[in-house]
CSV table of C-alpha atoms in Angstrom, one decimal:
chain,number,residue,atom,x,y,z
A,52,UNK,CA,-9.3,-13.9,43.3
A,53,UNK,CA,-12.3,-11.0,44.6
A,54,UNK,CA,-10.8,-8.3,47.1
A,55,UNK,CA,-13.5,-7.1,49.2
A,56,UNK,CA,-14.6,-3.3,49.6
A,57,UNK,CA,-11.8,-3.3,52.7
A,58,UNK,CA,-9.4,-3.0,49.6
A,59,UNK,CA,-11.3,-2.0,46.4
A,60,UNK,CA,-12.2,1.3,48.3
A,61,UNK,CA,-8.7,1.8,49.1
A,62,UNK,CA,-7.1,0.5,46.0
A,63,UNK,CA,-6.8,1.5,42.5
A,64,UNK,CA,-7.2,-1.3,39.7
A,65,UNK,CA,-3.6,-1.1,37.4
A,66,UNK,CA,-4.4,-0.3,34.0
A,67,UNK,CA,-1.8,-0.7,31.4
A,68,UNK,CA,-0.8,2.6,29.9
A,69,UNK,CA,-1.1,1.2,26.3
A,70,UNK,CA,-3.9,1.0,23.7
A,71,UNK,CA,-3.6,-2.5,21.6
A,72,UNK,CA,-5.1,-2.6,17.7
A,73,UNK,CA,-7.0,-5.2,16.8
A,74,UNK,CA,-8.3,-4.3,13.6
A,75,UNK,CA,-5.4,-2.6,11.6
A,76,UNK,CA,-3.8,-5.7,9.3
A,77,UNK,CA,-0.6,-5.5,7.7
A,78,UNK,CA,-0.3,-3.6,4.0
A,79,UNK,CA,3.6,-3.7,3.1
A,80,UNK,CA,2.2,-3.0,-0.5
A,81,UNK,CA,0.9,0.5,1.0
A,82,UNK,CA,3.8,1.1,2.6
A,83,UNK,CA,5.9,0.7,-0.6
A,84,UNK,CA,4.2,3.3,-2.6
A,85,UNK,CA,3.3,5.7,-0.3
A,86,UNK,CA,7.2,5.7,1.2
A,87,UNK,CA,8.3,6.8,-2.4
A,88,UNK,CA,6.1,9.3,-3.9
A,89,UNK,CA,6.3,11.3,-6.7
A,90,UNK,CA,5.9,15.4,-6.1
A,91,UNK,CA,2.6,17.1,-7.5
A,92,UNK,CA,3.1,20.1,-6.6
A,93,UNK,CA,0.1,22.4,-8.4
A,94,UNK,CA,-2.5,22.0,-11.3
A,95,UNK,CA,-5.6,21.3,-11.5
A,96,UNK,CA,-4.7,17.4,-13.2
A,97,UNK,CA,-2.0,15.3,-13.5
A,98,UNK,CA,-0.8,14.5,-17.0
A,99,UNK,CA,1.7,13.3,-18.9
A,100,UNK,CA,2.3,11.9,-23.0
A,101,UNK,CA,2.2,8.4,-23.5
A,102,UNK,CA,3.4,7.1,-27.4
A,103,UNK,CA,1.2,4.8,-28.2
A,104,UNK,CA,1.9,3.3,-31.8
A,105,UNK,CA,4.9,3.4,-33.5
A,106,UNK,CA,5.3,5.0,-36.8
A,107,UNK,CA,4.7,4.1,-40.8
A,108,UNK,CA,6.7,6.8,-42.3
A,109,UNK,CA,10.3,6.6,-43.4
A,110,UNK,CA,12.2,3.1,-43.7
A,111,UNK,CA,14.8,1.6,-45.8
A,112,UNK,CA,16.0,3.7,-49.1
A,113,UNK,CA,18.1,3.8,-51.9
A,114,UNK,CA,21.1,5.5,-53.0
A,115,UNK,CA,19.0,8.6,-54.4
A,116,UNK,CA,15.5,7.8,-53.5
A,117,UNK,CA,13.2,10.8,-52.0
A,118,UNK,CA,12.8,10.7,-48.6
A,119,UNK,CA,9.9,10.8,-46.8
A,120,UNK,CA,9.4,13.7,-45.5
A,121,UNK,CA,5.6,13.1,-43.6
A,122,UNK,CA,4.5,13.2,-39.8
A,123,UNK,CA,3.1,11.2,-37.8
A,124,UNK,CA,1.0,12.0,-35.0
A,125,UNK,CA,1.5,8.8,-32.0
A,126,UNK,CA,1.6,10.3,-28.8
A,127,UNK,CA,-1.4,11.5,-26.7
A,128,UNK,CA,-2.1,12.7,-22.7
A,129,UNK,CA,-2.7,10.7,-20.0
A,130,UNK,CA,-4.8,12.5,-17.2
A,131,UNK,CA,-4.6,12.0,-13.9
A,132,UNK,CA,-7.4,14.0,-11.7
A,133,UNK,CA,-6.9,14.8,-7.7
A,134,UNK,CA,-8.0,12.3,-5.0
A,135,UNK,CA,-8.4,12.9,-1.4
A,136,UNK,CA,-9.5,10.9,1.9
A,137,UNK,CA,-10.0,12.0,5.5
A,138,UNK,CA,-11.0,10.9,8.7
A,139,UNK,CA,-11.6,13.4,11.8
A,140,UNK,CA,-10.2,13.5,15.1
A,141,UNK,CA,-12.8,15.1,17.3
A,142,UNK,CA,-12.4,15.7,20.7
A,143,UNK,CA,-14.6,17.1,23.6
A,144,UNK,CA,-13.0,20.7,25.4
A,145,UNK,CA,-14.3,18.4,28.9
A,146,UNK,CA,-12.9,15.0,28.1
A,147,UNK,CA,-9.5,16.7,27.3
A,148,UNK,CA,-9.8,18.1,30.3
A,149,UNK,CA,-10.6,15.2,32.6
A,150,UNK,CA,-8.0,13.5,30.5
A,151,UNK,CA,-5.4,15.9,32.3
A,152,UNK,CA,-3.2,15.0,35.2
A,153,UNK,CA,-2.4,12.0,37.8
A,154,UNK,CA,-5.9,10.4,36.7
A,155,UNK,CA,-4.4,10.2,33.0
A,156,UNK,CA,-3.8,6.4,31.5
A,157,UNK,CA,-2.8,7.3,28.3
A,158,UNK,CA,-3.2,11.2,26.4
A,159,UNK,CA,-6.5,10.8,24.7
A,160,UNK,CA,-5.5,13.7,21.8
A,161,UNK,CA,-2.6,11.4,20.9
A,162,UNK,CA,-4.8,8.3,21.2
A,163,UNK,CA,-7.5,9.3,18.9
A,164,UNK,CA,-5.2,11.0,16.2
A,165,UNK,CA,-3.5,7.4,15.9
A,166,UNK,CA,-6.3,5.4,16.0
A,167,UNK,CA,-7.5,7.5,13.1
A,168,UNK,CA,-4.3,7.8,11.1
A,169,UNK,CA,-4.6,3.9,11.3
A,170,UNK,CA,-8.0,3.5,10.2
A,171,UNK,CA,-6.9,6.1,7.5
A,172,UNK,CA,-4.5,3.8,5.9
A,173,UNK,CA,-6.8,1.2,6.1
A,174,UNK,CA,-9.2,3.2,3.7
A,175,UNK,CA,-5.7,4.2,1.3
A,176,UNK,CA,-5.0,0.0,1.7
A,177,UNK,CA,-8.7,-0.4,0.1
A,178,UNK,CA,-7.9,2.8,-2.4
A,179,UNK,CA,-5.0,1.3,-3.8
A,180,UNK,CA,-6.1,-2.4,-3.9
A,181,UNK,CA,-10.3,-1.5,-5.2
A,182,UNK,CA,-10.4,1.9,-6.6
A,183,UNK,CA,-12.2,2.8,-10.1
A,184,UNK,CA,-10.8,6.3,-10.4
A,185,UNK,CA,-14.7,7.0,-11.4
A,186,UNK,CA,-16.3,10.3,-9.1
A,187,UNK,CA,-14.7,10.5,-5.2
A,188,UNK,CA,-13.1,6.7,-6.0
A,189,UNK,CA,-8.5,6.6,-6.2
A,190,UNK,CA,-7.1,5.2,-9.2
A,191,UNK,CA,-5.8,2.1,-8.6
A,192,UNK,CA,-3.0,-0.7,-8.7
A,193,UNK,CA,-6.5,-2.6,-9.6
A,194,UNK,CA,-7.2,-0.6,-12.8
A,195,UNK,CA,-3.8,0.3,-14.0
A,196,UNK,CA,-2.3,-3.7,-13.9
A,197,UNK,CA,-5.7,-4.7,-16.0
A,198,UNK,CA,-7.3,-4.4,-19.5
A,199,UNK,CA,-10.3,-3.2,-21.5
A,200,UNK,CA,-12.6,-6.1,-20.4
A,201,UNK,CA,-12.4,-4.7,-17.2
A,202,UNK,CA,-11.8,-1.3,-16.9
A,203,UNK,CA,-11.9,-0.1,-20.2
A,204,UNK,CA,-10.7,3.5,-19.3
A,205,UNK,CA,-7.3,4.4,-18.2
A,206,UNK,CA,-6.1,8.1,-17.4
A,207,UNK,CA,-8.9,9.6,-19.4
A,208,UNK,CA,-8.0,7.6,-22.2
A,209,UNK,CA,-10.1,4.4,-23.9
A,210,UNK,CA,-8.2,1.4,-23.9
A,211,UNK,CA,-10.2,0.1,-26.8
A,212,UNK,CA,-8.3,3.0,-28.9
A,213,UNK,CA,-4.9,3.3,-27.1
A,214,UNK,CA,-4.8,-0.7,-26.6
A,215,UNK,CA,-0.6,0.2,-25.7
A,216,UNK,CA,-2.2,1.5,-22.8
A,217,UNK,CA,-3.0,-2.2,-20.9
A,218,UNK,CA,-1.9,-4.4,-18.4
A,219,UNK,CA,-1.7,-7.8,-18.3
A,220,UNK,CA,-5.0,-9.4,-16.8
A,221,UNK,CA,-6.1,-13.2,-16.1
A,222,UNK,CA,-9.6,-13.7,-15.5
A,223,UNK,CA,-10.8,-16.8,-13.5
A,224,UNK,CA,-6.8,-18.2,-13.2
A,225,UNK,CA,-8.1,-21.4,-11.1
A,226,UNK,CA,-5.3,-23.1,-9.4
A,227,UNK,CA,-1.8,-21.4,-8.9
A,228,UNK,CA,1.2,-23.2,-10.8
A,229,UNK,CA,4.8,-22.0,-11.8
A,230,UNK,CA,3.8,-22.1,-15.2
A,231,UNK,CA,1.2,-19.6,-15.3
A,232,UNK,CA,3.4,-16.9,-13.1
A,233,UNK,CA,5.7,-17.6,-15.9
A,234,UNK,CA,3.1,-16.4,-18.4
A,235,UNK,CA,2.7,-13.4,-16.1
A,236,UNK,CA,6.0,-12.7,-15.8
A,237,UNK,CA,6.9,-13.1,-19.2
A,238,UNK,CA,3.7,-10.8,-19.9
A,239,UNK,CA,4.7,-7.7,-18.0
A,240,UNK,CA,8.5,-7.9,-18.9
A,241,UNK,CA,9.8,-5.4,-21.5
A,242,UNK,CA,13.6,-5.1,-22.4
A,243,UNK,CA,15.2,-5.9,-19.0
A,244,UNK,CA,12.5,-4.3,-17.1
A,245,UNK,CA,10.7,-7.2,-15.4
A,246,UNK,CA,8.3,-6.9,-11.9
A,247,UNK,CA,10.4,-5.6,-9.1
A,248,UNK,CA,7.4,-6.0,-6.5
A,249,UNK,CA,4.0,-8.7,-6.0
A,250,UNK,CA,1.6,-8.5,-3.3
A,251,UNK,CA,-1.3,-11.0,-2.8
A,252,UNK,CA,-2.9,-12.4,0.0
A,253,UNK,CA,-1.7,-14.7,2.8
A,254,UNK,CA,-3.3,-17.8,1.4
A,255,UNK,CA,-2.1,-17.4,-2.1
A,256,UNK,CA,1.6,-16.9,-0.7
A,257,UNK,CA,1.5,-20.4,0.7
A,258,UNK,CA,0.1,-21.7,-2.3
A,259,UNK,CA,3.3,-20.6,-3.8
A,260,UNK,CA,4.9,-21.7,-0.6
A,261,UNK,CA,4.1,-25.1,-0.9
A,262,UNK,CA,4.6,-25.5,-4.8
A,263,UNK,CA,8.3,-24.7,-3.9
A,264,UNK,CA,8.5,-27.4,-0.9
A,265,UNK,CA,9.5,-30.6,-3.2
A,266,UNK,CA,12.4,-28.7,-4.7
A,267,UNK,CA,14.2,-27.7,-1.4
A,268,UNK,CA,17.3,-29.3,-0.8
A,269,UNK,CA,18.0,-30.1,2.8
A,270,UNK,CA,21.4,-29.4,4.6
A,271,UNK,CA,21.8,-31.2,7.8
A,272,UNK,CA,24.1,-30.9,10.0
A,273,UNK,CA,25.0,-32.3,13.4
A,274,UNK,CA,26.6,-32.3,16.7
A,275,UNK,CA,24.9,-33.5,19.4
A,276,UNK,CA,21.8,-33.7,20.7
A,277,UNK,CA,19.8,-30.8,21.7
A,278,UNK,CA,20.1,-29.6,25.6
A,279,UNK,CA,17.4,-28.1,27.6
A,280,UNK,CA,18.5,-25.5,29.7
A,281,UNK,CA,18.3,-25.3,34.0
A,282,UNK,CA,14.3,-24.4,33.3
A,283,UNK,CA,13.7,-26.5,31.0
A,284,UNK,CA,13.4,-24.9,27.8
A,285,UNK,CA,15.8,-25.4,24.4
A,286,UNK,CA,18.0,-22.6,24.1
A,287,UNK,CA,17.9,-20.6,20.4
A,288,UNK,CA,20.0,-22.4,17.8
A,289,UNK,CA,19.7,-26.1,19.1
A,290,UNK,CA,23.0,-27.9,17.9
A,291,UNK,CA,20.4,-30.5,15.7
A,292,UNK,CA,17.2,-29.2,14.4
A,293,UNK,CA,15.0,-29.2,12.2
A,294,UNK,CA,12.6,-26.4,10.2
A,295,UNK,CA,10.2,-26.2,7.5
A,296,UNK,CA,8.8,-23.4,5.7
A,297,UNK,CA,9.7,-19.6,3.9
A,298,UNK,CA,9.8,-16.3,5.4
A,299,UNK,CA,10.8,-14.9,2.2
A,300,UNK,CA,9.8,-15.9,-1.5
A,301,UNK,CA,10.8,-14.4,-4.8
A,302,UNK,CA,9.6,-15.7,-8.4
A,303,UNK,CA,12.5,-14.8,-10.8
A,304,UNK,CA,14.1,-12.7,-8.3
A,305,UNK,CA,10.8,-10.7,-7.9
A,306,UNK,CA,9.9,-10.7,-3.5
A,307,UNK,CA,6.2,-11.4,-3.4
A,308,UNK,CA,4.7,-10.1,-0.5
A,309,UNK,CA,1.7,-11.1,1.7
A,310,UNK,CA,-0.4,-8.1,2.3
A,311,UNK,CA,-3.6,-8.3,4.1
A,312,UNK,CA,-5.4,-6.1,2.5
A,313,UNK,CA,-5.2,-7.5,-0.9
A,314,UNK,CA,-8.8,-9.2,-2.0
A,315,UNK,CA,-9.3,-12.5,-1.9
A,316,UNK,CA,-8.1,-14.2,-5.4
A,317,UNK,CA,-6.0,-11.8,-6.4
A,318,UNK,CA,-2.1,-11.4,-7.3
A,319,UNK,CA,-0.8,-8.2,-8.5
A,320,UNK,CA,2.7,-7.7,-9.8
A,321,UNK,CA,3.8,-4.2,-10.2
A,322,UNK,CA,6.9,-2.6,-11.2
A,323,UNK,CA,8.0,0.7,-9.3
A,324,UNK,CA,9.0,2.6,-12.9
A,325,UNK,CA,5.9,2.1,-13.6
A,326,UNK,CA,3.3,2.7,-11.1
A,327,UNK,CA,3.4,4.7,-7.9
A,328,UNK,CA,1.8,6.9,-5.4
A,329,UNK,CA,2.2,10.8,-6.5
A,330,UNK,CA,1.2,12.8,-3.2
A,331,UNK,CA,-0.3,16.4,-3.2
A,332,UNK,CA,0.2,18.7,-0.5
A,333,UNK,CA,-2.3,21.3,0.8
A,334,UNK,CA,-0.8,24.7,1.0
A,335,UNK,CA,-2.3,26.5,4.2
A,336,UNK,CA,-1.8,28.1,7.4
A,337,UNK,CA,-4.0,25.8,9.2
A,338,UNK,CA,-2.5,22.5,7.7
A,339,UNK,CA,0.6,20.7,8.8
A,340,UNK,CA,2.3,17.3,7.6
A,341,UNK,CA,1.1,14.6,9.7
A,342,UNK,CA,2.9,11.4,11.7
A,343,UNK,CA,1.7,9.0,14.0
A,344,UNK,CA,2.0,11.0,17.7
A,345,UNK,CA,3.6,7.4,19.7
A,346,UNK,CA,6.0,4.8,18.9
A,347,UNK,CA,4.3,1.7,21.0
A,348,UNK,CA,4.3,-2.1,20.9
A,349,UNK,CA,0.9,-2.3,21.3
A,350,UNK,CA,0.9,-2.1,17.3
A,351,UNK,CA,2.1,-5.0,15.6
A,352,UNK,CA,5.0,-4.8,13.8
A,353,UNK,CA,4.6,-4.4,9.8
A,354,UNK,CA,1.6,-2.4,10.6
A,355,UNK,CA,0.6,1.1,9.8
A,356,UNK,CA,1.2,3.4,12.7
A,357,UNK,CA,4.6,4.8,13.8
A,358,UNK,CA,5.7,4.7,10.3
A,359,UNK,CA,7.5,8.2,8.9
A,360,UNK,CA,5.1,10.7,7.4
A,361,UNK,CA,4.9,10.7,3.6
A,362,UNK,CA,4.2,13.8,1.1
A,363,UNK,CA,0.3,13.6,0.7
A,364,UNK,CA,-0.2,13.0,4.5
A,365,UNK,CA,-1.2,15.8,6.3
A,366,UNK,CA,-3.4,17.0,9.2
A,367,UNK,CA,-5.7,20.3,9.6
A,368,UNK,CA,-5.1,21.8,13.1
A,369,UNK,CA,-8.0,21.4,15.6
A,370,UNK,CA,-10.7,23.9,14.8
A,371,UNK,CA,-13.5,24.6,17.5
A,372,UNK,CA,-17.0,25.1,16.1
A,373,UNK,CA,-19.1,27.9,17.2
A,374,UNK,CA,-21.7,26.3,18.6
A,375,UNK,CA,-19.7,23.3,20.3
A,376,UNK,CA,-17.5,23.0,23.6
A,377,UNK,CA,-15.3,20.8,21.1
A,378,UNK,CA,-12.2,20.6,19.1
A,379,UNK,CA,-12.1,18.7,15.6
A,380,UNK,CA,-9.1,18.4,13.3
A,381,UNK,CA,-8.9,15.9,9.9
A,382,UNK,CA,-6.0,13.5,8.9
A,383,UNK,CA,-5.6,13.9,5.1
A,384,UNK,CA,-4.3,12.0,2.6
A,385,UNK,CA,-4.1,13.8,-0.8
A,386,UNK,CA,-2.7,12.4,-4.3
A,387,UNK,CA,-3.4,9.8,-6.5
A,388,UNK,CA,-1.9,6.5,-7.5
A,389,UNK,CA,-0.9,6.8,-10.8
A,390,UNK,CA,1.2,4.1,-13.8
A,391,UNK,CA,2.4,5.8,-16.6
A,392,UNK,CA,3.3,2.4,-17.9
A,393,UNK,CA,0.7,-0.5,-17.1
A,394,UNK,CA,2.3,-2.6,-19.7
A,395,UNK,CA,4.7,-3.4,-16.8
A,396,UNK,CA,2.0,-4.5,-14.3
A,397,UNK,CA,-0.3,-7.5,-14.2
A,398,UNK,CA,-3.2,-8.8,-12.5
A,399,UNK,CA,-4.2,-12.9,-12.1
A,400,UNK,CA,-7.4,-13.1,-10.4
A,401,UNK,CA,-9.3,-15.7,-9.2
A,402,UNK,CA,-6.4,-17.3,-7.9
A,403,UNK,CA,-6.5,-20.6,-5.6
């Protein structure tokens, strides 16, 4: 239907007060290690001693044998160096203004700080799922659950030398079966610590899915036949129905999640003892710690935005240049991700 001028001239169009995301995808493997990080609160690194070997010296003895009475050096550092990622929010002094009053859909400060606290943990998502640690790049759930054919430094140290200091890693794993998540289970299990946590991609979860479909048992049970309501519809919890498919899956009593920002192939399993997000926070005047400014709909659920602010997440207050009739602030995330035990994390890539 087209109104005519009689009514367009009189007649405001409705525009819903909302803003709805299109591009920011689900990271529930983000969201895990940045809700629980670690404090680093100052220094210029962040290290801490690994063992490495075990020792030679000493053993079984005799009634009056000399003891041994020799060291052994089998511990070293791990070093850790300082990450940071940014994005601005910049805003013109005139659009604020014209974005004041009556003629105001939504507040266009708020807006813009969300939209790029979003797109910020899109860039942490990539961080933790693709960094090399090398120059500007984060460390890495990528090269901590790996070995030397792949990255073949870890924390400053060679992995060549301190070969303790590995994960698991399956190159070119071809087609997903039970057996070879048993392998990769079995691979990253020490003592009773096993995987609390895996993350891989939506496609790879059904994979799974489906190899667990012959094994379910089904229960039916019925009493009567289902009942539309007055309108036609079938009311929740029809008395016979039936369902197929998971909405949760575990291996071993490990949850795997689907994150969508995992790369294509890949299934990580991690273990939250041993790798983690260790946030840094600015210490200023001008800095603040940050949280998304709305709580809205308009965001899918399960995706960053109106999550609770983290340490490591901060914001500089708006600054305005000199020379400029404008205002520009930075969303800031500060830290590194950090395992102090990769032996407990694997990666199988390649995965179909």
């Amino acid at each position: 239907m087209i109104f005519n001028t009689a009514v367009t001239t009189t007649t405001r169009e409705f525009i819903l007060p909302k803003v709805y995301d299109q591009v920011t995808t689900g990271t529930p493997g983000l969201m895990t290690f940045l809700s629980k990080p670690k404090e680093w609160n100052s220094g210029t690194s962040y290290k801490f001693a690994i063992k490495y070997q075990d020792t030679t010296n000493g053993g079984n003895m005799g009634i009056a044998d000399r003891l041994d009475t020799s060291r052994e050096n089998v511990r070293v550092q791990a070093e850790f160096n300082l990450k940071a990622a940014n994005k601005p929010v910049v805003v013109a002094i005139a659009e604020t203004t014209a974005n004041m009053g009556d003629e105001q859909i939504v507040n266009l400060l708020d807006t813009e700080f969300d939209s790029q606290a979003q797109s910020l943990m899109n860039l942490m998502a990539q961080n933790l799922y693709t960094g090399n640690g090398t120059g500007n790049d984060w460390d890495s759930l990528a090269n901590c659950a790996s070995d030397s054919t792949l990255f073949a430094t870890y924390g400053n140290l060679s992995r060549s030398t301190y070969s303790a200091f590995e994960g698991y890693y399956l190159a070119s794993a071809g087609a997903l079966t039970l057996a070879k998540l048993a392998t990769a289970d079995d691979a990253t299990t020490v003592g009773v610590d096993s995987p609390d946590a895996a993350f891989t991609t939506k496609a790879i979860w059904s994979t799974y899915e489906s190899l667990l479909t012959p094994s379910v048992r089904a229960n039916f049970s019925t009493s009567g036949y289902p009942r539309m309501n007055a309108w036609g519809g079938v009311p929740a919890g029809p008395s016979n129905g039936g369902s197929q498919g998971f909405v949760y899956l575990t291996f071993r009593g490990t949850p795997i999640a689907k994150d969508e920002q995992v790369p294509s192939g890949k299934f990580f399993l991690t273990n939250s003892k041993a790798f983690g997000f260790v946030g840094f926070n600015y210490q200023d005047e001008t800095i603040v710690t940050a949280n998304f400014k709305q709580t809205s709909d308009a965001t899918p659920s399960g995706v960053p935005g109106n999550v609770k602010s983290t340490r490591g997440f901060q914001f500089r207050k708006m600054m305005a240049p000199v020379d400029q009739l404008t205002k520009v602030g930075y969303l800031i995330y500060a830290g590194n991700f950090v395992g102090t035990n990769p032996r407990l994390t694997g990666t199988m890539s390649g995965v179909s």
